[in-house]
mmCIF file of C-alpha atoms and ligand atoms in Angstrom:
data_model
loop_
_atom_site.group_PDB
_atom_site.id
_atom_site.type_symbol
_atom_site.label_atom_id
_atom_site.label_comp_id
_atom_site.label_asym_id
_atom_site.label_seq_id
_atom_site.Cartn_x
_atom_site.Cartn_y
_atom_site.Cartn_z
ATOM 1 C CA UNK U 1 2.531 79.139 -18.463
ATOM 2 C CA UNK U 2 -0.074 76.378 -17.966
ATOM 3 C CA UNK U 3 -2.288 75.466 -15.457
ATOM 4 C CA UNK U 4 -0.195 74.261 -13.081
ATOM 5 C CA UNK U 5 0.879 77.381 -12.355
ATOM 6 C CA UNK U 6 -2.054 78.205 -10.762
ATOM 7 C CA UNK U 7 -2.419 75.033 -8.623
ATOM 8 C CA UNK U 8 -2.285 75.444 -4.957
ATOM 9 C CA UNK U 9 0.511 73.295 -4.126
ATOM 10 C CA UNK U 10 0.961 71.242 -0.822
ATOM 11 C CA UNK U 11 3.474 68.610 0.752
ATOM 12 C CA UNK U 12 0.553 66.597 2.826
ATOM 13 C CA UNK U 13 0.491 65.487 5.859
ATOM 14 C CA UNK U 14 1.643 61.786 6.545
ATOM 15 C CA UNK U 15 -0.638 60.056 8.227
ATOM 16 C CA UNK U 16 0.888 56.554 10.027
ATOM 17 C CA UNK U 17 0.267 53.540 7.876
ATOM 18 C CA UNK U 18 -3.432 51.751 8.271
ATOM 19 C CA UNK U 19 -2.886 48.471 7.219
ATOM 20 C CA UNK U 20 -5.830 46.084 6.070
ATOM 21 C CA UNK U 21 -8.160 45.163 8.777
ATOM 22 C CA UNK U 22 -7.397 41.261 8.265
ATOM 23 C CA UNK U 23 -3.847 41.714 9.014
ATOM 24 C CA UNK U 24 -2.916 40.247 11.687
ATOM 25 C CA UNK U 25 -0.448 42.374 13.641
ATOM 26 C CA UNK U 26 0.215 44.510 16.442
ATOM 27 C CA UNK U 27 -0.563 47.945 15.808
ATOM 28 C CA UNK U 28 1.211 50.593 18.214
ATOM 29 C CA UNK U 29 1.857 53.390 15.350
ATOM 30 C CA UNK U 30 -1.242 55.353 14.755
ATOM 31 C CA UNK U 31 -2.320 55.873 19.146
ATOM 32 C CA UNK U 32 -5.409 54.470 18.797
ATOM 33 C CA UNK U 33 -7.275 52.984 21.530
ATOM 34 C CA UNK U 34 -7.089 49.218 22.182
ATOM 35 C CA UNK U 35 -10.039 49.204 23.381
ATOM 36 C CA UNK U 36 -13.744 49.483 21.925
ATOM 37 C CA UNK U 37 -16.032 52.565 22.231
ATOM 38 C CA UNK U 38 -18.629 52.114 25.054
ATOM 39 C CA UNK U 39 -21.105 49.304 24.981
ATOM 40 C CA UNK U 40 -23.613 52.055 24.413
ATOM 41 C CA UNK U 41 -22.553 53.145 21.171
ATOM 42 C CA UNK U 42 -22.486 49.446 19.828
ATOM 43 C CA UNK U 43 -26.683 49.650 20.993
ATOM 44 C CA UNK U 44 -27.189 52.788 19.023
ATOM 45 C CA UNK U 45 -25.716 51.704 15.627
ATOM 46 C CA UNK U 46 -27.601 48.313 15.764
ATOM 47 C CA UNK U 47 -30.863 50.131 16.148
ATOM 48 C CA UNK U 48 -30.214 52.910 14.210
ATOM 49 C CA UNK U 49 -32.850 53.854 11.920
ATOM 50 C CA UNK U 50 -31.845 54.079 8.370
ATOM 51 C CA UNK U 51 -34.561 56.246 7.118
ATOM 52 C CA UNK U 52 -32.836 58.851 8.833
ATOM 53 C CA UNK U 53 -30.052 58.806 6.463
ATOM 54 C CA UNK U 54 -32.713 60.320 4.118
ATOM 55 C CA UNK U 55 -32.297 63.876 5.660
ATOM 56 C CA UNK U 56 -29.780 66.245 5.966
ATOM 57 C CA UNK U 57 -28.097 66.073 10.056
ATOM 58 C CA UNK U 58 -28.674 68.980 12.366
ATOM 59 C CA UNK U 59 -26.281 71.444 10.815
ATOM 60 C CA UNK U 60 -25.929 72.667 14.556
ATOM 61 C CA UNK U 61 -24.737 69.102 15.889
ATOM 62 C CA UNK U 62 -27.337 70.274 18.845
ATOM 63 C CA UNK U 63 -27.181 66.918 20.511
ATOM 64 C CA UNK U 64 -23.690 66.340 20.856
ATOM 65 C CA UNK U 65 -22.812 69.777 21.479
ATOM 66 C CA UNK U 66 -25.373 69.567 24.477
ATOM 67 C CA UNK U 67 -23.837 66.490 25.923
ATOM 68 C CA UNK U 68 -20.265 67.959 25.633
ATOM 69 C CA UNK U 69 -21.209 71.040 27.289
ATOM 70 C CA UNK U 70 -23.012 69.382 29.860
ATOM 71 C CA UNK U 71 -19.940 67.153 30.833
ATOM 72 C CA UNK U 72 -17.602 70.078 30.793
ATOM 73 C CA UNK U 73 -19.727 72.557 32.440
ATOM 74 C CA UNK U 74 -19.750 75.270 29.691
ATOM 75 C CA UNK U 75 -22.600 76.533 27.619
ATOM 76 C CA UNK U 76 -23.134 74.810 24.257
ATOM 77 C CA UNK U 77 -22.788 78.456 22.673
ATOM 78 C CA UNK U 78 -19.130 77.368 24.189
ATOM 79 C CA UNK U 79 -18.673 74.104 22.141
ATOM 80 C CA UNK U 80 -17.811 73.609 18.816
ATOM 81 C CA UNK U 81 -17.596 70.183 17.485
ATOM 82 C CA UNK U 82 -15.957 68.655 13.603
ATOM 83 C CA UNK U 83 -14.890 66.031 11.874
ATOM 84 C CA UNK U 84 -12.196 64.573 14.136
ATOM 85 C CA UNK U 85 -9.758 67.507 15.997
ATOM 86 C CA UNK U 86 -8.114 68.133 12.699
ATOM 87 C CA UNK U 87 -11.177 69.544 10.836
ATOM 88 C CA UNK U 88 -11.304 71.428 13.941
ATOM 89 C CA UNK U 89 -7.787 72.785 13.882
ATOM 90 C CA UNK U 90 -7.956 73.376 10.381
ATOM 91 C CA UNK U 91 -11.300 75.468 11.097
ATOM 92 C CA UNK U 92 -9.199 77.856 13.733
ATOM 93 C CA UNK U 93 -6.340 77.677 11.969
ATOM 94 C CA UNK U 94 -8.206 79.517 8.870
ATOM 95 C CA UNK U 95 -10.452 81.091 11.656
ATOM 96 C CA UNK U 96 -8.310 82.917 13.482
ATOM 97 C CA UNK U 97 -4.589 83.219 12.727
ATOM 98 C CA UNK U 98 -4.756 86.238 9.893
ATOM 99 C CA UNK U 99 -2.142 88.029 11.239
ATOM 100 C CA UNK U 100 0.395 89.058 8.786
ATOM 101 C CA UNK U 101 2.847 88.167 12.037
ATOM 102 C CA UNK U 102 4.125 84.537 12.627
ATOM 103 C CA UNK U 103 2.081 82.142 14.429
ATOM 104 C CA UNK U 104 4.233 80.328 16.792
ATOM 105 C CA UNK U 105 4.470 76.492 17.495
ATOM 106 C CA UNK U 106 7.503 74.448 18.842
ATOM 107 C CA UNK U 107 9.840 72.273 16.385
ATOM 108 C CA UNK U 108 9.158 69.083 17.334
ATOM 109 C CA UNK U 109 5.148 68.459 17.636
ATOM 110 C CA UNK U 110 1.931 67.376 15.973
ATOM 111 C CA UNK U 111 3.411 67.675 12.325
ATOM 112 C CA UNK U 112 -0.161 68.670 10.997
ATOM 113 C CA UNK U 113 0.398 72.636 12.448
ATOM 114 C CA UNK U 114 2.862 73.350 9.532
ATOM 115 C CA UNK U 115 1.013 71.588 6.708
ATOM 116 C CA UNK U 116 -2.006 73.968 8.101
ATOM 117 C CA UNK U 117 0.088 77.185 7.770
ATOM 118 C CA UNK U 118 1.290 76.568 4.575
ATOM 119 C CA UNK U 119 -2.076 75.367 3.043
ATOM 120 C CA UNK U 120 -3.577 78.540 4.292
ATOM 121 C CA UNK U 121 -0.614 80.680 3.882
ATOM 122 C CA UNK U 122 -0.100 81.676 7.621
ATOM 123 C CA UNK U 123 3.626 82.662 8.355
ATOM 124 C CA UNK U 124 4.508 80.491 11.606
ATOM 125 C CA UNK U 125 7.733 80.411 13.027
ATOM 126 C CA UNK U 126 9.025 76.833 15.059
ATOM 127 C CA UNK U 127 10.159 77.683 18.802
ATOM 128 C CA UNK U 128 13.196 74.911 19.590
ATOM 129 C CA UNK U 129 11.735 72.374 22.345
ATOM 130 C CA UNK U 130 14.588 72.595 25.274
ATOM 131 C CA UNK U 131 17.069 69.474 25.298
ATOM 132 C CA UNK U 132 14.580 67.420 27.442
ATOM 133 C CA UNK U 133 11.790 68.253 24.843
ATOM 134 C CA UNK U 134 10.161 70.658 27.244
ATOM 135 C CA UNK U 135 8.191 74.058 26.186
ATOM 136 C CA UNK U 136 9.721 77.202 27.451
ATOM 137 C CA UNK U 137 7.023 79.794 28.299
ATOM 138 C CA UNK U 138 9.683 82.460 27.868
ATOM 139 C CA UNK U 139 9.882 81.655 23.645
ATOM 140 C CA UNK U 140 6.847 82.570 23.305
ATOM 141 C CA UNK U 141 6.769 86.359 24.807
ATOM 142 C CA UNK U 142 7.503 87.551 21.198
ATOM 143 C CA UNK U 143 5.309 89.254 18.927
ATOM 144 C CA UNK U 144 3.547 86.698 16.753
ATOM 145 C CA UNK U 145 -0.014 86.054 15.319
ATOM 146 C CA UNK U 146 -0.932 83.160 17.583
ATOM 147 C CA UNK U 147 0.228 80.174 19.631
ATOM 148 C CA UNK U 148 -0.432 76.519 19.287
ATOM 149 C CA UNK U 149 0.445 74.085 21.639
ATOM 150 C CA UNK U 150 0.127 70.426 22.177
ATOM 151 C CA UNK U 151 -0.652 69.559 25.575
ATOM 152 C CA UNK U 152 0.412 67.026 26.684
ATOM 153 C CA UNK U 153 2.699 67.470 23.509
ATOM 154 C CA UNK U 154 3.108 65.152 20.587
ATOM 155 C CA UNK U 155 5.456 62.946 19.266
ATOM 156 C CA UNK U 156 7.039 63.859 22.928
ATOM 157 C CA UNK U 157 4.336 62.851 25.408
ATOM 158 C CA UNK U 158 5.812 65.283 28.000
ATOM 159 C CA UNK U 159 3.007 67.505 29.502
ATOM 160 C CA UNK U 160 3.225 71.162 30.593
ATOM 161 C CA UNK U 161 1.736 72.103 33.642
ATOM 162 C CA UNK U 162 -0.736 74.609 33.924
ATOM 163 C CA UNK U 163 1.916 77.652 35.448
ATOM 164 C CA UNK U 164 3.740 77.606 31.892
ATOM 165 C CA UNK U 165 0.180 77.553 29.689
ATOM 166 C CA UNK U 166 -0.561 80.271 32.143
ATOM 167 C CA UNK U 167 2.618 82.397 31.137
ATOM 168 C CA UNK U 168 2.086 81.840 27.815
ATOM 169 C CA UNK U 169 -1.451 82.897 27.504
ATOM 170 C CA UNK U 170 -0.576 86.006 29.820
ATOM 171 C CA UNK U 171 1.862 86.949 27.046
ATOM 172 C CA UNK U 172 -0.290 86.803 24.249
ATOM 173 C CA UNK U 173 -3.572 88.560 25.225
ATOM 174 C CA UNK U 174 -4.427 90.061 22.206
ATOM 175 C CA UNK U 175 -3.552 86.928 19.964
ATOM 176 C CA UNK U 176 -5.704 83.117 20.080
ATOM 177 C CA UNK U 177 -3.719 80.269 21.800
ATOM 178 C CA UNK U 178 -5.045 76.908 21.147
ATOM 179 C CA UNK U 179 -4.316 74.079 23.414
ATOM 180 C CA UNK U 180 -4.552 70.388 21.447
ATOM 181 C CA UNK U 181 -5.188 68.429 24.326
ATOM 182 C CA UNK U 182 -5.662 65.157 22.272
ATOM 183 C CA UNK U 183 -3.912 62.993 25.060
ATOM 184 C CA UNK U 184 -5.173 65.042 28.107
ATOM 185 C CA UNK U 185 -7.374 62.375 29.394
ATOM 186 C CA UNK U 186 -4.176 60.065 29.986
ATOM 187 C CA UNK U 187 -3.474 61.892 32.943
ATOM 188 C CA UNK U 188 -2.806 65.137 32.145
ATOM 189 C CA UNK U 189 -4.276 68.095 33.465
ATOM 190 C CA UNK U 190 -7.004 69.934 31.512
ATOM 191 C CA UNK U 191 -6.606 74.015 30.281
ATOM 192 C CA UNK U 192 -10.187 74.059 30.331
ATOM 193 C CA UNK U 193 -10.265 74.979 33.926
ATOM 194 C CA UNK U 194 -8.694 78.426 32.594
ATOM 195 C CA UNK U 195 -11.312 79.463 30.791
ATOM 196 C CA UNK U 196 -13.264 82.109 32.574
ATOM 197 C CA UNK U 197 -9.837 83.748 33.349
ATOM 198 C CA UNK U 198 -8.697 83.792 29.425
ATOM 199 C CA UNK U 199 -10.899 84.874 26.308
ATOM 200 C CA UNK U 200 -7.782 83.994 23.841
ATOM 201 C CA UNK U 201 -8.234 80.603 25.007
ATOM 202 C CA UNK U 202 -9.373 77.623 22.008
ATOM 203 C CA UNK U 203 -9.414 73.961 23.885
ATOM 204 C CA UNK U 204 -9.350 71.047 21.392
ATOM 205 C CA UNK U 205 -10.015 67.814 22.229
ATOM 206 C CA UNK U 206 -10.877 64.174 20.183
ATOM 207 C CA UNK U 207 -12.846 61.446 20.552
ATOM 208 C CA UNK U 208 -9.966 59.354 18.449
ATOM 209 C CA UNK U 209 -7.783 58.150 21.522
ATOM 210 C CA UNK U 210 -9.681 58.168 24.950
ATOM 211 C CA UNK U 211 -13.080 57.543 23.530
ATOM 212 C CA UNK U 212 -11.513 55.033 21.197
ATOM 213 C CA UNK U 213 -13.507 56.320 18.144
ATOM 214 C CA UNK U 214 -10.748 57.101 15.501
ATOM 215 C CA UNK U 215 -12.921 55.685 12.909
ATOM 216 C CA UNK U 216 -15.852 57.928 13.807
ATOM 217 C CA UNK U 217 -13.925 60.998 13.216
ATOM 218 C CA UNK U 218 -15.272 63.374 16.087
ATOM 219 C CA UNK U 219 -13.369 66.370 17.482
ATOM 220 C CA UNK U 220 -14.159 70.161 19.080
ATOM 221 C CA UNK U 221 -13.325 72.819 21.058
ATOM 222 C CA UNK U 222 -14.126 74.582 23.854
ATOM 223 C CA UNK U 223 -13.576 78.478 23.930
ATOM 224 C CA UNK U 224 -15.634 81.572 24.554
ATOM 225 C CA UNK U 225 -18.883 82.318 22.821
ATOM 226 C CA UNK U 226 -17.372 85.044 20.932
ATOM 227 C CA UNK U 227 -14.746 82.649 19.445
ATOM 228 C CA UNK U 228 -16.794 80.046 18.877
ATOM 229 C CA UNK U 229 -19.316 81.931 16.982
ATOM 230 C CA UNK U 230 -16.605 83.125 14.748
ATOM 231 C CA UNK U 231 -15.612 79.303 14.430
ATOM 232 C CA UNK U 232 -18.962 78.450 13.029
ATOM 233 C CA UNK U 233 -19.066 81.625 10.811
ATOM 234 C CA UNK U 234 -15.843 80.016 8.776
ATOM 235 C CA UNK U 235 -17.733 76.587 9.113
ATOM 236 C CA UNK U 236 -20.776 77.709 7.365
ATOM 237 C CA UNK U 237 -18.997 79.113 5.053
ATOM 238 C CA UNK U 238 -17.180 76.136 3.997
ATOM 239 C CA UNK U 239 -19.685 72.946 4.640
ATOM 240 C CA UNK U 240 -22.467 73.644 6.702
ATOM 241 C CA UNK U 241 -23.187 69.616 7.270
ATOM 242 C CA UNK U 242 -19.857 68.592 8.534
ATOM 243 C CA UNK U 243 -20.431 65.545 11.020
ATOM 244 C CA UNK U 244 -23.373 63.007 9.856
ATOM 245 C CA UNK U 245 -26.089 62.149 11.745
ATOM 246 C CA UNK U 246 -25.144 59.017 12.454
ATOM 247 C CA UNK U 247 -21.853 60.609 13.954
ATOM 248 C CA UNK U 248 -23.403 62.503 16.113
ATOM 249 C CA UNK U 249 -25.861 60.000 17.495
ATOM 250 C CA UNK U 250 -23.164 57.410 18.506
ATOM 251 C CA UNK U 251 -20.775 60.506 19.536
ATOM 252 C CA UNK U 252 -23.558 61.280 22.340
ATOM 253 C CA UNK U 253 -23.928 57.735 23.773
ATOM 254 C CA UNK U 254 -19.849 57.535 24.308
ATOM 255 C CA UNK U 255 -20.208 61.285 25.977
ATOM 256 C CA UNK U 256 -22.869 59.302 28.040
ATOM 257 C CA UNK U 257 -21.132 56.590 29.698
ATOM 258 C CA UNK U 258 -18.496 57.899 31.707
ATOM 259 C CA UNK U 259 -17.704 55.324 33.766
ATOM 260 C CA UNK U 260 -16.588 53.194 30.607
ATOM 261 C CA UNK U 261 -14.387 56.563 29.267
ATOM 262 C CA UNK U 262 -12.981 56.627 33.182
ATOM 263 C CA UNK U 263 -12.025 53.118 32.804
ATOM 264 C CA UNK U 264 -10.498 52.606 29.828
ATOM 265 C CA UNK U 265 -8.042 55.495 30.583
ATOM 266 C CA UNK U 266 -7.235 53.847 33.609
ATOM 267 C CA UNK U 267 -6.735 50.481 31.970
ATOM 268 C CA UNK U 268 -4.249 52.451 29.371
ATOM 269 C CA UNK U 269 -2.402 54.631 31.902
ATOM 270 C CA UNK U 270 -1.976 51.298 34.227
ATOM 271 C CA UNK U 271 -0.215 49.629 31.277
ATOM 272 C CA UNK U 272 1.660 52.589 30.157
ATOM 273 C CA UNK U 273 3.333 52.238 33.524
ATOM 274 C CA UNK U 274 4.205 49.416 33.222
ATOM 275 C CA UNK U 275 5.619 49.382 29.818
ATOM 276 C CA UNK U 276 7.953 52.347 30.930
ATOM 277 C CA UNK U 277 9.672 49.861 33.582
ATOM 278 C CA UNK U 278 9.950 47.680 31.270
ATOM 279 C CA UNK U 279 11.357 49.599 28.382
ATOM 280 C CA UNK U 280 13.829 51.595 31.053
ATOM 281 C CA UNK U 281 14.818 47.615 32.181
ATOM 282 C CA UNK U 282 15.993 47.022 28.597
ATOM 283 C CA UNK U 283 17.784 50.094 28.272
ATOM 284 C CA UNK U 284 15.280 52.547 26.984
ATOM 285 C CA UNK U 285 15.315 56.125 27.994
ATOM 286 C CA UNK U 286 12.284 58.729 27.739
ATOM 287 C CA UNK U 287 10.820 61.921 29.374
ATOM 288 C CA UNK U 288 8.068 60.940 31.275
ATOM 289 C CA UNK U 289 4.708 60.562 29.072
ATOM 290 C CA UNK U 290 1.425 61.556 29.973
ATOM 291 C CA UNK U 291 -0.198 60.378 26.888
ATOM 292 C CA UNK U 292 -1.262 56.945 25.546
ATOM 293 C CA UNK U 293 2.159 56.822 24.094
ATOM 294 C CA UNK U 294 5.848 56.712 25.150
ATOM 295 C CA UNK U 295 8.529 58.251 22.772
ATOM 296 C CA UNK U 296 11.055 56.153 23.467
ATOM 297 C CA UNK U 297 15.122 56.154 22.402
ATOM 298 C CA UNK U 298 17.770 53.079 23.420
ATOM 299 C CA UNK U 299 20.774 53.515 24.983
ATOM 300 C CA UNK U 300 23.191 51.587 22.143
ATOM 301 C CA UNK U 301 20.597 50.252 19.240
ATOM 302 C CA UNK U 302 19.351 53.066 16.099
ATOM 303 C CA UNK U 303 16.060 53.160 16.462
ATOM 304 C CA UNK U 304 15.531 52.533 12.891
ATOM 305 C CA UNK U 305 16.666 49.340 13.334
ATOM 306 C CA UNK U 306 14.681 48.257 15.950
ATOM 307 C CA UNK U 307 11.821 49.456 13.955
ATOM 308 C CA UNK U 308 12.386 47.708 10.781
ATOM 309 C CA UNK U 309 13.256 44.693 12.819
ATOM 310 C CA UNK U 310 9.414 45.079 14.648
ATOM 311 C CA UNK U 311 7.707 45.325 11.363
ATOM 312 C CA UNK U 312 9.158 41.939 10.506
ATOM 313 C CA UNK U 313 7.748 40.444 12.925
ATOM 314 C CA UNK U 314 4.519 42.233 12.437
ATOM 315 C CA UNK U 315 4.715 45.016 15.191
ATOM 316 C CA UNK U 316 4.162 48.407 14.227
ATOM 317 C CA UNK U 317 5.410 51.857 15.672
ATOM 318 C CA UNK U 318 6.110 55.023 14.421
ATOM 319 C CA UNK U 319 9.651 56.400 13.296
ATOM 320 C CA UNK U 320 10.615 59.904 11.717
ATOM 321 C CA UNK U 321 13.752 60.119 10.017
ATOM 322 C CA UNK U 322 14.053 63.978 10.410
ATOM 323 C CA UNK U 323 16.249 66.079 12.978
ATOM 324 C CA UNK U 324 16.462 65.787 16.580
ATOM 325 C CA UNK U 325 13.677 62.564 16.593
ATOM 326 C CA UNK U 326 15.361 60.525 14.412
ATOM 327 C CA UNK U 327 16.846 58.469 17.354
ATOM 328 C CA UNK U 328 13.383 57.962 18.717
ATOM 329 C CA UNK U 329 10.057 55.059 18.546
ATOM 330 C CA UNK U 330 6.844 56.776 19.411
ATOM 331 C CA UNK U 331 5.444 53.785 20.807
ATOM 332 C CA UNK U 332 1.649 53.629 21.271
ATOM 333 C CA UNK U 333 0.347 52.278 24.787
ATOM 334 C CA UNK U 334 -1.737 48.724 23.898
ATOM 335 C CA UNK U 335 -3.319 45.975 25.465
ATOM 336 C CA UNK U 336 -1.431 44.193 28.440
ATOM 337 C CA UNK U 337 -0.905 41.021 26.103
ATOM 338 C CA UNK U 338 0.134 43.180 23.334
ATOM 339 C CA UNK U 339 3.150 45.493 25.304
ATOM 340 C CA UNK U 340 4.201 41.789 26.556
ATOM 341 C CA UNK U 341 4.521 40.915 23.250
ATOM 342 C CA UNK U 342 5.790 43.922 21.979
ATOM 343 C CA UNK U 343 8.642 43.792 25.135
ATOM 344 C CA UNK U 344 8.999 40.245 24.631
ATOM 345 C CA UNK U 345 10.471 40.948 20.919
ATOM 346 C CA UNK U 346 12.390 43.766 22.187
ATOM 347 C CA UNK U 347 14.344 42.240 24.286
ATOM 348 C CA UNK U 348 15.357 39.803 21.579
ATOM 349 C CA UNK U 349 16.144 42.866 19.068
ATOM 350 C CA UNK U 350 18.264 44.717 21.643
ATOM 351 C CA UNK U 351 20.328 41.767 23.382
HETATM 352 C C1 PLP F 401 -4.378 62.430 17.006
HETATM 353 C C2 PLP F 401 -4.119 63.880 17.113
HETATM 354 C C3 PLP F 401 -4.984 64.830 16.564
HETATM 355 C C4 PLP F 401 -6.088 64.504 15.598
HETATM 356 O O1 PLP F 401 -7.008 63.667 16.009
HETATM 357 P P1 PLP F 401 -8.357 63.451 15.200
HETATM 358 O O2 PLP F 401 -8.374 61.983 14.959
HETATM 359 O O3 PLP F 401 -8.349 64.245 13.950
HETATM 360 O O4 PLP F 401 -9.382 63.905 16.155
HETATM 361 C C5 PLP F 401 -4.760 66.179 16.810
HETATM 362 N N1 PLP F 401 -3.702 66.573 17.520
HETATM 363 C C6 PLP F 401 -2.826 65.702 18.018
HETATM 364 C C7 PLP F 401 -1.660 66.216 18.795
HETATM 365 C C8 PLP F 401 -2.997 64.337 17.818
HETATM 366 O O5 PLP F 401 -2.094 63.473 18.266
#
């Protein structure tokens, strides 16, 4: 016996690689946004007064959780917001799934959900995606201690429409369903708008992709007071002073300007498009993405290949070697220039 015995062992989560800033490649592995946040937020950090850093930040995150609940027409007793959407998953996850059953999540998604369970000791069973990586409502009638699902899904992109969230949070009335929508503003279709309907229901969204503030780390969730109050019980009794006031200063003025967050998702769904005729020209194939991202396998050439032969000429994507995905790119949606570069190479790589 010695210590180590004791220790509270994990296999972490792997985040994609974050090469050095001066770098100079083209980085489509991590779904960040091309784009920067809102002129508004550049404004705010240039006059931000230091002194400020002297005090603790609003333990509450008042402002920011005014502004969100404002733009999504719920009350800010309604909002809960973190450090990024994985300090906010990590919060419900240890919040609310103390069931002795299984939580349920599907096989292939956001590969954070098991290092969660097993960090806080949660049984969780994975529910096999169908052979076109879709969600079937019907898995997830069984008895279990909670659902999880990505929506629009990730590595997959492929979105669920509202009928199947709706089947699956009919089935589980008595457990807590969270919805990740960390792509929804790609296209996708919100679960927020099933809110009044469904007290089981935890909405989690980031400011990472759409509001292009990855850096920043800002995240929450939308749910009923009830839940979120519990939410902020665990919080408080774990770090009361989780997002700094800085955060939540520049997290406002990107809430603020709309038009800017409208636009930029436009921009990135308008080259998405395109990139899928493009990829499907040079013999690509993919379910449809709603997301900022297309996961993406060709016809004749392994994907590891082509992503080995990417990196060499300084592109980056993502690529799992594990079952089922290990013929797939997740391919992260970029400037105009940069997918023309990025297709430009491809077509070499593939000929
Ligand atoms: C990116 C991502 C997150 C985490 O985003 P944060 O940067 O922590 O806000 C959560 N879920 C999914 C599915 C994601 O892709």
């Amino acid at each position: 016996m010695n210590w180590e015995s004791n220790v509270r062992k994990v296999v972490p989560y792997v985040p994609g690689e974050q090469p050095s800033a001066s770098a100079r490649l083209i980085k489509l592995n991590t779904n960040e946004n091309p784009y920067p946040p809102a002129p508004g937020v550049e404004e705010i950090l240039k006059e931000y007064d230091i002194s400020l850093l002297r005090k603790y930040p609003d333990a509450t995150c008042s402002p920011l959780v005014n502004v969100l609940a404002e733009k999504y027409n719920v009350k800010p007793s309604q909002v809960f917001v973190g450090v990024g959407s994985d300090d906010v998953l990590a919060m419900a996850f240890l919040t609310f799934f103390n069931s002795e059953k299984s939580i349920l999540f599907p096989d292939i998604t956001y590969s954070f959900y098991d290092v969660w369970a097993e960090l806080f000791k949660i049984p969780y069973k994975q529910i096999p995606l169908d052979e076109e990586f879709r969600i079937r409502p019907e898995d997830y009638k069984a008895e279990n201690g909670g659902v999880v699902i990505a929506n629009p899904n990730a590595p997959t992109g492929v979105f669920m429409g509202l009928d199947g969230i709706r089947q699956i949070l009919d089935a589980n009335r008595d457990v807590v369903c969270i919805v990740d929508e960390a792509y929804v503003d790609f296209g996708a279709e919100s679960t927020l708008s099933l809110l009044d309907e469904y007290d089981n229901l935890l909405v989690i969204q980031t400011f990472s992709k759409s509001r292009s503030m990855a850096g920043l780390r800002i995240g929450f969730a939308i749910g009923s007071e009830t839940m979120i109050k519990y939410l902020n019980d665990v919080k408080y009794s774990y770090n009361s002073y989780t997002m700094t006031s800085l955060t939540l200063a520049l997290g406002v003025e990107a809430v603020k300007d709309d038009e800017y967050f409208r636009n930029t998702c436009e921009k990135i769904v308008k080259t998405r498009e395109k990139l899928k005729e493009d990829l499907k020209e040079l013999g690509f194939e993919f379910q449809d993405s709603k997301t900022n991202f297309i996961f993406a396998k060709h016809e004749s050439v392994p994907a590891e290949h082509i992503f080995t032969e990417l990196r060499k000429r300084n592109i980056y994507v993502r690529y799992w070697n594990k079952p089922r995905i290990s013929d797939y790119l997740r391919i992260t949606v970029g400037t105009d220039e940069e997918c023309d570069i990025l297709v430009r190479n491809l077509k070499e790589i593939v000929k």
